[in-house]
PDB file of C-alpha atoms in Angstrom:
ATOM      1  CA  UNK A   9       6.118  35.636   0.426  1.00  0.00           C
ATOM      2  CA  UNK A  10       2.741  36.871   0.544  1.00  0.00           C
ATOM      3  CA  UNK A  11      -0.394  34.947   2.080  1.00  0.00           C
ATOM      4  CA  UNK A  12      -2.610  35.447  -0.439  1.00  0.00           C
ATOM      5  CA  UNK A  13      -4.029  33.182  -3.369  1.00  0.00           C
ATOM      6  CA  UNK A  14      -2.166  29.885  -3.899  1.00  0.00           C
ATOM      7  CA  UNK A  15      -1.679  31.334  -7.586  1.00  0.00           C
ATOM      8  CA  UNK A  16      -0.789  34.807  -5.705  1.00  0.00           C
ATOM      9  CA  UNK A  17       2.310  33.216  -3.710  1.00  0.00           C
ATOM     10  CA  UNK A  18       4.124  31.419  -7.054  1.00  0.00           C
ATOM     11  CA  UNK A  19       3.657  34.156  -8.842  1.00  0.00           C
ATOM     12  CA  UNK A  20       6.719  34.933 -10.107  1.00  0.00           C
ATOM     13  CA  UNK A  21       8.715  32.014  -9.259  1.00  0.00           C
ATOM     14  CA  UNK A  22       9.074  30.486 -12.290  1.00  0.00           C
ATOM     15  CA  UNK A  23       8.200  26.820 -13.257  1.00  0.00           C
ATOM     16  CA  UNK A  24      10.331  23.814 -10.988  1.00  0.00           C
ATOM     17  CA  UNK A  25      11.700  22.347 -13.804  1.00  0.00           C
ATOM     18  CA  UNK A  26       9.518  19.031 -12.950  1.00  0.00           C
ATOM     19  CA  UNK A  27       5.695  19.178 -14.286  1.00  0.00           C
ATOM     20  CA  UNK A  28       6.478  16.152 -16.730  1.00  0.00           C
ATOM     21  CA  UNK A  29       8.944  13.976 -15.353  1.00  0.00           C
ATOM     22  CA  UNK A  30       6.281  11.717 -14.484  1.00  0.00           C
ATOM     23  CA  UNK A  31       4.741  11.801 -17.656  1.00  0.00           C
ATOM     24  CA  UNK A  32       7.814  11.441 -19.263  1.00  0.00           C
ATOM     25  CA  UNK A  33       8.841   8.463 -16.500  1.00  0.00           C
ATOM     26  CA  UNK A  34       5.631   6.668 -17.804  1.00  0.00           C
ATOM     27  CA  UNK A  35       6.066   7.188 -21.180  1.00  0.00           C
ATOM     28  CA  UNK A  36       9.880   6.023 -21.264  1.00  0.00           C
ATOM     29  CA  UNK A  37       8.824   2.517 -19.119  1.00  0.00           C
ATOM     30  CA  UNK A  38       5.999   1.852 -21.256  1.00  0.00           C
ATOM     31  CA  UNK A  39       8.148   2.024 -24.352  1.00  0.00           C
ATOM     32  CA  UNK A  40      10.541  -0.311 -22.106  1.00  0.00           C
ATOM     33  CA  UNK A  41       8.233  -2.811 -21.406  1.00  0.00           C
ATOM     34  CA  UNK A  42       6.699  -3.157 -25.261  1.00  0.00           C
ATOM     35  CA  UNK A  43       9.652  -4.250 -25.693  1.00  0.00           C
ATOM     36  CA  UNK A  44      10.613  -6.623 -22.272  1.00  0.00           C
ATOM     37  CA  UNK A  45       7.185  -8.286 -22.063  1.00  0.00           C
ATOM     38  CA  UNK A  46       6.978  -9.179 -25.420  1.00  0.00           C
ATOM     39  CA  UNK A  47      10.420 -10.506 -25.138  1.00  0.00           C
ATOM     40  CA  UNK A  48       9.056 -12.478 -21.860  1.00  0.00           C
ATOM     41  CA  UNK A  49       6.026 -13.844 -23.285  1.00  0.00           C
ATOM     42  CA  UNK A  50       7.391 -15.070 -26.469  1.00  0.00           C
ATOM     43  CA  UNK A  51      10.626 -16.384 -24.034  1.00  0.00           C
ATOM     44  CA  UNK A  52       7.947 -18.267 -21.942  1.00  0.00           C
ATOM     45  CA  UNK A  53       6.003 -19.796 -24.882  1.00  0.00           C
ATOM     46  CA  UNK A  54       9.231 -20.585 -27.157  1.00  0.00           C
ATOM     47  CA  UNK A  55      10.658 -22.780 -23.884  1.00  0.00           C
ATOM     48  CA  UNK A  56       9.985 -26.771 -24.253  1.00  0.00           C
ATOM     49  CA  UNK A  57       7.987 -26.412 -20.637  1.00  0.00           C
ATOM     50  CA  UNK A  58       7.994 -24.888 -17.614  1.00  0.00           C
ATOM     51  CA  UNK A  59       9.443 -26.934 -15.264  1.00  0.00           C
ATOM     52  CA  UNK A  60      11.774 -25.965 -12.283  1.00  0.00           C
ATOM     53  CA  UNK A  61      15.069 -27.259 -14.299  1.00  0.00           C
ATOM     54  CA  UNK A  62      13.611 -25.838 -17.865  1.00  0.00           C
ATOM     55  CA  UNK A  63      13.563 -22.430 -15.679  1.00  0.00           C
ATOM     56  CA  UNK A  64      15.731 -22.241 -13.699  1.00  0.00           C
ATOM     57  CA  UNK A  65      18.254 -23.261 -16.437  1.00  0.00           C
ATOM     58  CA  UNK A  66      17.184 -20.738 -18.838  1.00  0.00           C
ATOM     59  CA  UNK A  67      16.871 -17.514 -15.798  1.00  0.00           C
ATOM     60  CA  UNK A  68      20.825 -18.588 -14.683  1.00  0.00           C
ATOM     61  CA  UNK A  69      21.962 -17.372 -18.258  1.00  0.00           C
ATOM     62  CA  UNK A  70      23.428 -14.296 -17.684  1.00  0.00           C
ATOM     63  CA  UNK A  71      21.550 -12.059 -20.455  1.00  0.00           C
ATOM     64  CA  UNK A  72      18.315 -13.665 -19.928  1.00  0.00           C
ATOM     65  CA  UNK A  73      18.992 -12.950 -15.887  1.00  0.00           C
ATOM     66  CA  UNK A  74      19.977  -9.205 -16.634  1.00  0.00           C
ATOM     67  CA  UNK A  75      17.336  -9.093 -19.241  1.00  0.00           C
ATOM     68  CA  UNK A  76      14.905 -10.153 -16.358  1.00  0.00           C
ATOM     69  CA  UNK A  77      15.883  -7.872 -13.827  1.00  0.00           C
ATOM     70  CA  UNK A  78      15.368  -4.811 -15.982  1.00  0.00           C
ATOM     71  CA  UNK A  79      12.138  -6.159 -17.004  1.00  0.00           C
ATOM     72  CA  UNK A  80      11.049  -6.535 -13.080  1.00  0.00           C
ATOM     73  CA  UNK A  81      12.426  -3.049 -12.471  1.00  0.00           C
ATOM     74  CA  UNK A  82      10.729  -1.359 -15.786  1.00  0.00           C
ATOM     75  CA  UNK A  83       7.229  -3.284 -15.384  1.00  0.00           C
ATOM     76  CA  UNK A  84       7.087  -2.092 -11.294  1.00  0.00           C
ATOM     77  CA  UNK A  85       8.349   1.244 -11.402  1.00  0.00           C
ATOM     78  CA  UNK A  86       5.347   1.801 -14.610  1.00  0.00           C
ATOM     79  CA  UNK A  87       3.167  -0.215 -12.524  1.00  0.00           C
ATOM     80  CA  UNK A  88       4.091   2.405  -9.251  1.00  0.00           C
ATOM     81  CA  UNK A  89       3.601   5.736 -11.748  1.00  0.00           C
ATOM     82  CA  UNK A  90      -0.063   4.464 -13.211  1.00  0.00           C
ATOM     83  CA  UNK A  91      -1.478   2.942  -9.970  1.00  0.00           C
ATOM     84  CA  UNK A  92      -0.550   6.350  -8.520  1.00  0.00           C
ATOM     85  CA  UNK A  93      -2.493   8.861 -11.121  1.00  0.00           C
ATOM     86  CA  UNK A  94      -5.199   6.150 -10.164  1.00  0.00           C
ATOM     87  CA  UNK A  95      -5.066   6.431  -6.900  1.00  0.00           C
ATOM     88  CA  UNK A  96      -4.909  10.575  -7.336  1.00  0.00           C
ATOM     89  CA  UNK A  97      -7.751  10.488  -9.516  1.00  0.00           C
ATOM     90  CA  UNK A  98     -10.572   8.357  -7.415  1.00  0.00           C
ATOM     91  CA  UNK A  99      -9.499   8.741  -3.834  1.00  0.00           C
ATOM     92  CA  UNK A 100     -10.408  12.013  -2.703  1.00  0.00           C
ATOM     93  CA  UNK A 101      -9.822  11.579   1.273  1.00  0.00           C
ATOM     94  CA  UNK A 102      -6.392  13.312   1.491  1.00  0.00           C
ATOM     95  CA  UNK A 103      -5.635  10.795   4.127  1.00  0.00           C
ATOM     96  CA  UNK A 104      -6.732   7.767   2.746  1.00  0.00           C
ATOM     97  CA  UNK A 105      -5.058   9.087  -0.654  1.00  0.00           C
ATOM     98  CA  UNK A 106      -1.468   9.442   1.181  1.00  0.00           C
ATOM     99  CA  UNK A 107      -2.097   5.862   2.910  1.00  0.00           C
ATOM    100  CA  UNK A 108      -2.820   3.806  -0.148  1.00  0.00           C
ATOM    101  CA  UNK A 109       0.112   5.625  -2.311  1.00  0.00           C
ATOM    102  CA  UNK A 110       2.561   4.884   0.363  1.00  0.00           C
ATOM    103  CA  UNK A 111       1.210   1.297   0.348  1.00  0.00           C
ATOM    104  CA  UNK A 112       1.640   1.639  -3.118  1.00  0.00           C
ATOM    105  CA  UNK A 113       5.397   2.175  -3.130  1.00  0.00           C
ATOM    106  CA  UNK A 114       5.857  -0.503  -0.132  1.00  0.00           C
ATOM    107  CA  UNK A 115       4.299  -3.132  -2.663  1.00  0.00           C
ATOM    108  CA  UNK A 116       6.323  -1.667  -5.876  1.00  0.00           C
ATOM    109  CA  UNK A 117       9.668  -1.744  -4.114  1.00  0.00           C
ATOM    110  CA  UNK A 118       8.869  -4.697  -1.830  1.00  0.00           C
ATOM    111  CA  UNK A 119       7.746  -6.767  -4.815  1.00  0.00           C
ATOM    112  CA  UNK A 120      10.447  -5.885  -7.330  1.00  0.00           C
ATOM    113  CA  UNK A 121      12.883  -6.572  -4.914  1.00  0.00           C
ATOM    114  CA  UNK A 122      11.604  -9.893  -3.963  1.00  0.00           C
ATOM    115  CA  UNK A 123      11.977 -10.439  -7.984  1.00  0.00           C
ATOM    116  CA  UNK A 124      15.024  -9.208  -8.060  1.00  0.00           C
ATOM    117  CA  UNK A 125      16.663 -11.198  -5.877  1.00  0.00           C
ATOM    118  CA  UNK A 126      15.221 -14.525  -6.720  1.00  0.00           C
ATOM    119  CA  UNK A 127      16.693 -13.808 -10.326  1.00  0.00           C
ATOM    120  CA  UNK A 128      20.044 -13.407  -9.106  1.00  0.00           C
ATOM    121  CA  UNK A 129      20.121 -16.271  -6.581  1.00  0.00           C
ATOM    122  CA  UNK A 130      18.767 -18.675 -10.002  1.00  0.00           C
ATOM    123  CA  UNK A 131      21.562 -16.880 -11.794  1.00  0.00           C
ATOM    124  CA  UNK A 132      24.225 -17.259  -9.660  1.00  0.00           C
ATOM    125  CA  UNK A 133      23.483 -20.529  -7.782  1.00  0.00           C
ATOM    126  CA  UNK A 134      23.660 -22.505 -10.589  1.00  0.00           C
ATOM    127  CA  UNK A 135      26.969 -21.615 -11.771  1.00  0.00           C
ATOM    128  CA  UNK A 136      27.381 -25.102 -12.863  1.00  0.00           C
TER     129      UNK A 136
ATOM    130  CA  UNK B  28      -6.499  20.723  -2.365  1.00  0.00           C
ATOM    131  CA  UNK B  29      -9.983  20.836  -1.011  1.00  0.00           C
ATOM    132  CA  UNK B  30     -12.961  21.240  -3.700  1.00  0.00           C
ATOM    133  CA  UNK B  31     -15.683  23.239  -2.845  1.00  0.00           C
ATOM    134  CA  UNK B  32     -18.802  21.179  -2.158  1.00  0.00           C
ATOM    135  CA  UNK B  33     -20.906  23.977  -3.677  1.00  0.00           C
ATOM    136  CA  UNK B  34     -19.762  23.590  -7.259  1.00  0.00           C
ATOM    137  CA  UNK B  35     -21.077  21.206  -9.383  1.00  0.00           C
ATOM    138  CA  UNK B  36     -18.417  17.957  -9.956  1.00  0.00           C
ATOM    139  CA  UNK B  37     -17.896  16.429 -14.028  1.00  0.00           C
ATOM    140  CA  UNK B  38     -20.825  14.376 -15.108  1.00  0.00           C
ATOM    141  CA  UNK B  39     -20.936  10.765 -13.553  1.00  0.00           C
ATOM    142  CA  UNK B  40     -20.254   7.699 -16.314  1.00  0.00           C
ATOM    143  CA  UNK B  41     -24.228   7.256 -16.138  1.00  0.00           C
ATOM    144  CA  UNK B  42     -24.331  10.872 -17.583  1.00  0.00           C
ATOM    145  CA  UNK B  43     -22.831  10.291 -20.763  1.00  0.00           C
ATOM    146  CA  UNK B  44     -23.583   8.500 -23.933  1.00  0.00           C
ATOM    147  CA  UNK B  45     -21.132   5.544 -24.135  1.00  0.00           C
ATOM    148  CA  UNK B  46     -18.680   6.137 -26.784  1.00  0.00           C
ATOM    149  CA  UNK B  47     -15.575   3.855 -28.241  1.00  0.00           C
ATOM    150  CA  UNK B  48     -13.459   5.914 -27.121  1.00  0.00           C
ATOM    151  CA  UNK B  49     -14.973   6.522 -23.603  1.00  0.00           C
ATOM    152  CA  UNK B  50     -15.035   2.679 -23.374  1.00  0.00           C
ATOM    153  CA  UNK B  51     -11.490   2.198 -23.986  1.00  0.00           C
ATOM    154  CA  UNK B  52     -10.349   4.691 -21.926  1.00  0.00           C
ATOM    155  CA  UNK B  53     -11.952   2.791 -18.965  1.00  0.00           C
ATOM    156  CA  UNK B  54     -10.745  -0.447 -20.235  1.00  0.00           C
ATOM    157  CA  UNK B  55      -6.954   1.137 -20.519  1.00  0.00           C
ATOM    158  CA  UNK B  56      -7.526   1.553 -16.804  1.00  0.00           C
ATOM    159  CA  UNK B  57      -9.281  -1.529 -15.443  1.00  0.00           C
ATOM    160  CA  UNK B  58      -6.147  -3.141 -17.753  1.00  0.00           C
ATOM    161  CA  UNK B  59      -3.957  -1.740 -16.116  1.00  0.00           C
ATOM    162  CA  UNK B  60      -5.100  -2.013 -12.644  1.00  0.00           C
ATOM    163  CA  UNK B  61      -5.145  -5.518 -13.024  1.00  0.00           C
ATOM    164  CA  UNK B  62      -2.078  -6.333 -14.177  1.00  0.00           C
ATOM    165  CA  UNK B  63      -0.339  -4.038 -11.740  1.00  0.00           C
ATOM    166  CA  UNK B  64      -1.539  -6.121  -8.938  1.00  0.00           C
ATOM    167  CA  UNK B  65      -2.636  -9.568  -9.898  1.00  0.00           C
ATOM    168  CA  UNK B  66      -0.363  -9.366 -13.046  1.00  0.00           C
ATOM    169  CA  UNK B  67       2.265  -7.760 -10.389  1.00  0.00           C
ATOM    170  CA  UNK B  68       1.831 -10.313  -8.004  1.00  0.00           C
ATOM    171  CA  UNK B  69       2.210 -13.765 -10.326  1.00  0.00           C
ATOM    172  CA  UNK B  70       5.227 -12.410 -12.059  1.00  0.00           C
ATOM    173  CA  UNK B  71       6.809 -11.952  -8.042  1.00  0.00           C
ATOM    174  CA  UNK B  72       5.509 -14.901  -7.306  1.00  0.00           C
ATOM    175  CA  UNK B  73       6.822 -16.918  -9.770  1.00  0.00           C
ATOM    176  CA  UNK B  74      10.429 -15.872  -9.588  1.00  0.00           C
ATOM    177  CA  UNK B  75       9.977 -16.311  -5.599  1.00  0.00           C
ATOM    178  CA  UNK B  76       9.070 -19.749  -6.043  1.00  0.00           C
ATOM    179  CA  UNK B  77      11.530 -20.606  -8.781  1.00  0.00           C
ATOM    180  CA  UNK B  78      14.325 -19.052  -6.716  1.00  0.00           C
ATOM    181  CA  UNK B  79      12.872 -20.804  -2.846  1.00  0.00           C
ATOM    182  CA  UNK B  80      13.562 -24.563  -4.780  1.00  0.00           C
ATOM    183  CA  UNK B  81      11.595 -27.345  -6.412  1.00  0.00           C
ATOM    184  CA  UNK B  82       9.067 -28.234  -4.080  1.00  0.00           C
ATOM    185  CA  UNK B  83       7.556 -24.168  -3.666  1.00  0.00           C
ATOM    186  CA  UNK B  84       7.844 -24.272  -7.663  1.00  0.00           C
ATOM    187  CA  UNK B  85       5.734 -26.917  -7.747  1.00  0.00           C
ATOM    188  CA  UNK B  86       2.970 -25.952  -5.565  1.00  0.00           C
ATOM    189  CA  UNK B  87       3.257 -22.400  -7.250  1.00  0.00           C
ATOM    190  CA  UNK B  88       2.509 -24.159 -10.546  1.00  0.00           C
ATOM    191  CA  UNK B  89       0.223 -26.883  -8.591  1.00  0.00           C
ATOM    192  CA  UNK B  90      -2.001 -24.008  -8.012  1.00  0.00           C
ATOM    193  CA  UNK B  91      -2.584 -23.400 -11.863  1.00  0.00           C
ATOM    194  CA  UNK B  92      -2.747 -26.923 -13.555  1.00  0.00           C
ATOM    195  CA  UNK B  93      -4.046 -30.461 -12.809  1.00  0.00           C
ATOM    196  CA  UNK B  94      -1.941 -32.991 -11.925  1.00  0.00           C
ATOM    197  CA  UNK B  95      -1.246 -34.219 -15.696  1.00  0.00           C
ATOM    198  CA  UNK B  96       0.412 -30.686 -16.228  1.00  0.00           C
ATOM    199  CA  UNK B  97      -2.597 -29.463 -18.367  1.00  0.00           C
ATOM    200  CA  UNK B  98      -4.058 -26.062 -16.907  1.00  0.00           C
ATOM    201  CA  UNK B  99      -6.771 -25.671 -14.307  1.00  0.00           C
ATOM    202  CA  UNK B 100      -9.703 -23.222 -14.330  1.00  0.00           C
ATOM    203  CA  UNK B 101      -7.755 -20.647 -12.344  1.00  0.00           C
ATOM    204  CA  UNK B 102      -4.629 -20.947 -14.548  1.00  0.00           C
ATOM    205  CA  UNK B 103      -6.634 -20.654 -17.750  1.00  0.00           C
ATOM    206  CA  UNK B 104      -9.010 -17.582 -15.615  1.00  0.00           C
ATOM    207  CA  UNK B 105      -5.640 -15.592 -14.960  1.00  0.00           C
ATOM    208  CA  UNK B 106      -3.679 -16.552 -18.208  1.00  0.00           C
ATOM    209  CA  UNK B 107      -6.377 -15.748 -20.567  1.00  0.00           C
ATOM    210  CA  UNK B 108      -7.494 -12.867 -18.455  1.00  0.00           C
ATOM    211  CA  UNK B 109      -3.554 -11.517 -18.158  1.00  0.00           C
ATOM    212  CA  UNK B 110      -2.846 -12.081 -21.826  1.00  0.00           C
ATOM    213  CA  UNK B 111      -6.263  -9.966 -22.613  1.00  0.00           C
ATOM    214  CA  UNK B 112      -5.477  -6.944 -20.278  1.00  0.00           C
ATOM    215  CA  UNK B 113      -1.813  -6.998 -21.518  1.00  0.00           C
ATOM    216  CA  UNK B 114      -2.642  -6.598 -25.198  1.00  0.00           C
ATOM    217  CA  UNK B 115      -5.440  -4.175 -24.689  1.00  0.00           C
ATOM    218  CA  UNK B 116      -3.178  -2.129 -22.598  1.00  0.00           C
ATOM    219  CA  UNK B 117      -0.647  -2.486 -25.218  1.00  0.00           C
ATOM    220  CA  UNK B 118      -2.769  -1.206 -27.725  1.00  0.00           C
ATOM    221  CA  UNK B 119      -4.188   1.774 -26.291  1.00  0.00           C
ATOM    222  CA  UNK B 120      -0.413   2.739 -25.306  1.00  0.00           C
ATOM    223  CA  UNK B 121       0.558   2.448 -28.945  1.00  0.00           C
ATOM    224  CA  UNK B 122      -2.565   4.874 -29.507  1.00  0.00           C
ATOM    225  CA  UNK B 123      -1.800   6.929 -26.742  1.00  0.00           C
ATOM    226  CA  UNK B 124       1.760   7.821 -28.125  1.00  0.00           C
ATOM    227  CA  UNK B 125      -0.276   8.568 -31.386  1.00  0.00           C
ATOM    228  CA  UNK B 126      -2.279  10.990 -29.794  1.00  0.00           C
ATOM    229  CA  UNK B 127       0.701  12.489 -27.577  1.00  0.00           C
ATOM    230  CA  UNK B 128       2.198  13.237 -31.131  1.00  0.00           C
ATOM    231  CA  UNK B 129      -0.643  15.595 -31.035  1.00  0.00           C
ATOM    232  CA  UNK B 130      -2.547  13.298 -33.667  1.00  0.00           C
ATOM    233  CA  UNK B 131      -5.198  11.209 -34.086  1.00  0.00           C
ATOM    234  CA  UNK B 132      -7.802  13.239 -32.474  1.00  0.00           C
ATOM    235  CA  UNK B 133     -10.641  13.365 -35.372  1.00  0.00           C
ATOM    236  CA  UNK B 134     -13.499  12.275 -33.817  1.00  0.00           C
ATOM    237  CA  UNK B 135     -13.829   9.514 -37.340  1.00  0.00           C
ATOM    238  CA  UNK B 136      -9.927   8.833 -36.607  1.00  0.00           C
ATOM    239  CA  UNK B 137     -10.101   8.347 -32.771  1.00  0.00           C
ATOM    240  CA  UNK B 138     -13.251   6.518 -32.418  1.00  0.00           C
ATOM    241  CA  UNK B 139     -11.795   3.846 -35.246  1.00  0.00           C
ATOM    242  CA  UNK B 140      -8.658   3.782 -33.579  1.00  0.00           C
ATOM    243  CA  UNK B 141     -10.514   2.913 -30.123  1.00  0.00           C
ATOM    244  CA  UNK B 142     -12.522   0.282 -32.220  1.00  0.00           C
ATOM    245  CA  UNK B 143      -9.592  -0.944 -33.206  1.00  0.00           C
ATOM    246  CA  UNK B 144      -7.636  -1.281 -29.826  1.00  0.00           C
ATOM    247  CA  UNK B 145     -10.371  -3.176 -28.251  1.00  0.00           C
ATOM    248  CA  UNK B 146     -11.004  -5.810 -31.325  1.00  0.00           C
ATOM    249  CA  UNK B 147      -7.475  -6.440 -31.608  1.00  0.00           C
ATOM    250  CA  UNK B 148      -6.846  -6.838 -27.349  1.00  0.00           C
ATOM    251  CA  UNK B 149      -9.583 -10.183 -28.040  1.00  0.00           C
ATOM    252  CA  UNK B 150      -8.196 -11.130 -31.414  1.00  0.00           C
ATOM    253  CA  UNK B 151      -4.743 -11.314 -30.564  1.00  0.00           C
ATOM    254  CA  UNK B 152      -5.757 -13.150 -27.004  1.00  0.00           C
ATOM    255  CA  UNK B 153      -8.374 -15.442 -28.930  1.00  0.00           C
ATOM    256  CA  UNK B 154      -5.347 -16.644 -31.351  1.00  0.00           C
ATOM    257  CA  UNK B 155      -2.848 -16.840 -28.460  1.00  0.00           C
ATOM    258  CA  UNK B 156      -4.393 -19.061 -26.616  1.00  0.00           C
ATOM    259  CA  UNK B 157      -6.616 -21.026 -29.248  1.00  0.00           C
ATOM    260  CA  UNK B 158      -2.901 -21.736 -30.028  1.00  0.00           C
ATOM    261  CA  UNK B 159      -1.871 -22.627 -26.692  1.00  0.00           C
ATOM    262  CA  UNK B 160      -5.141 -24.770 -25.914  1.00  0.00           C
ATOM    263  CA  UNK B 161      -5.432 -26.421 -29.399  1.00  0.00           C
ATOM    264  CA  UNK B 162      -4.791 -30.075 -28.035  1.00  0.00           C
ATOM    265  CA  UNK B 163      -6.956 -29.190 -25.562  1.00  0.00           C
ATOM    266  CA  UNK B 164      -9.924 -28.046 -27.610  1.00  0.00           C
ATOM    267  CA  UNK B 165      -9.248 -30.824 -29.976  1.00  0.00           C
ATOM    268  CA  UNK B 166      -8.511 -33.375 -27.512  1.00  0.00           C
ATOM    269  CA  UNK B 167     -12.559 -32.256 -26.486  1.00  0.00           C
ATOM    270  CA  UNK B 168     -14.417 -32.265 -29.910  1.00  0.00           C
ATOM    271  CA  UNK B 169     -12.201 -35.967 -30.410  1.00  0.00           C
ATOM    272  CA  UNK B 170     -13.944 -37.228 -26.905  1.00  0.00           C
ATOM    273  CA  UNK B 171     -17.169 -36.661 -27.964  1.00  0.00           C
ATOM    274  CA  UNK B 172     -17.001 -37.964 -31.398  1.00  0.00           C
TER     275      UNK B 172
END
């Protein structure tokens, strides 16, 4: 390994096999949620109201729970990829930059999980 | 990486004559900043509170409608707002996958397509919630006639 130019030392190497999985990550969610928050919104606005019962009755079915906790999952992990390229592109303190994107993934994670879980305890609480 | 402070940086946004598609570029982002976190948030939030019982769902949707049920100025701020960054978001994704097709990129054909995103992000949130609000809006012009 020599100690020249960054280009110098991967010289070479060949490429790692990973330059576009994010691109291809953000691409394959985005497709996913076209298609999971349309379903959502028209869900929402086709319901009589949105009460607690109304809700909670129509999140404990199980395809509209499932449906809702791939939605959560799709919509945060796209959210996590494009907040990050945002981050990336206007933060230019390397230090603040590594800060806000591991804040980043504690509010991705942290929030989808909190989704998560309050979709399956609707779902399988009211097992009536 | 480190950037050397001797070379000049890209042009600022005051450098360059605004364009459509310049304009919905930013817009794509502002979008989708927003609905990461405020979007992000509201969608947790309202799960949370469905999920923590009747009382926390009602003070979750206390804090977006009046006490008849109709919604408030924040509700109406956030929904509209939400529904508008969605769609333009939306759009410009649709466009984007045009473009990552490797077409689309004639200056005619991109700035219409950019003109396009942006009109139909207000149309489609105009009709939406002129929809939604109707009885509302109706329920005005009636009280002053």
């Amino acid at each position: 390994m020599g100690t020249g130019t960054g280009l110098g030392r991967v010289r070479g190497l060949g490429s790692a096999k990973k330059g576009a999985h994010h691109w291809w990550m953000q691409r394959l969610t985005a497709t996913g949620n076209l298609l999971l928050v349309s379903w959502f919104i028209i869900s929402l606005i086709r319901l009589p109201n949105l009460s607690h019962a109304i809700v909670t009755d129509w999140l404990s079915s199980p395809l509209v729970a499932v449906a809702a906790i791939v939605l959560v999952a799709n919509v945060f992990w796209h959210l996590r990829l494009g907040l990050q390229v945002v981050l990336e592109d206007y933060v230019h303190n390397e230090a603040s930059k590594l800060g806000l994107i591991v804040l980043l993934n504690f509010y991705a994670i942290g929030a989808a999980a909190v989704a998560i879980f309050s979709i399956a305890k609707i779902a399988f609480g009211s097992a009536a | 990486m480190s950037r050397n402070h001797s070379r000049p940086l890209s042009p600022h946004l005051s450098h360059w004559k605004w364009g459509a598609n310049m304009l919905v570029s930013i817009l794509h982002r502002m979008a989708g900043v927003g609905l990461a976190t405020v979007g992000g948030l509201v969608l947790a939030g309202w799960f949370f509170a469905a999920a923590s019982g009747e009382e926390t769902y009602a003070c979750f949707i206390g804090l977006l409608t009046v006490e008849s049920g109709a919604i408030n100025i924040v509700g109406a701020v956030l929904g509209i707002g939400l529904t508008w960054a969605f769609f333009t978001h939306l759009f410009n994704g649709l466009r984007h996958f045009v473009m990552d097709a490797g077409a689309g990129y004639e200056l005619q054909t991109n700035r219409r397509s950019a003109i396009a995103v942006v009109a139909g992000g207000i149309v489609v949130t105009l009709v939406l919630w002129g929809w939604l609000l109707w009885p509302v809006i109706t329920g005005l012009v009636g009280g002053e006639g």
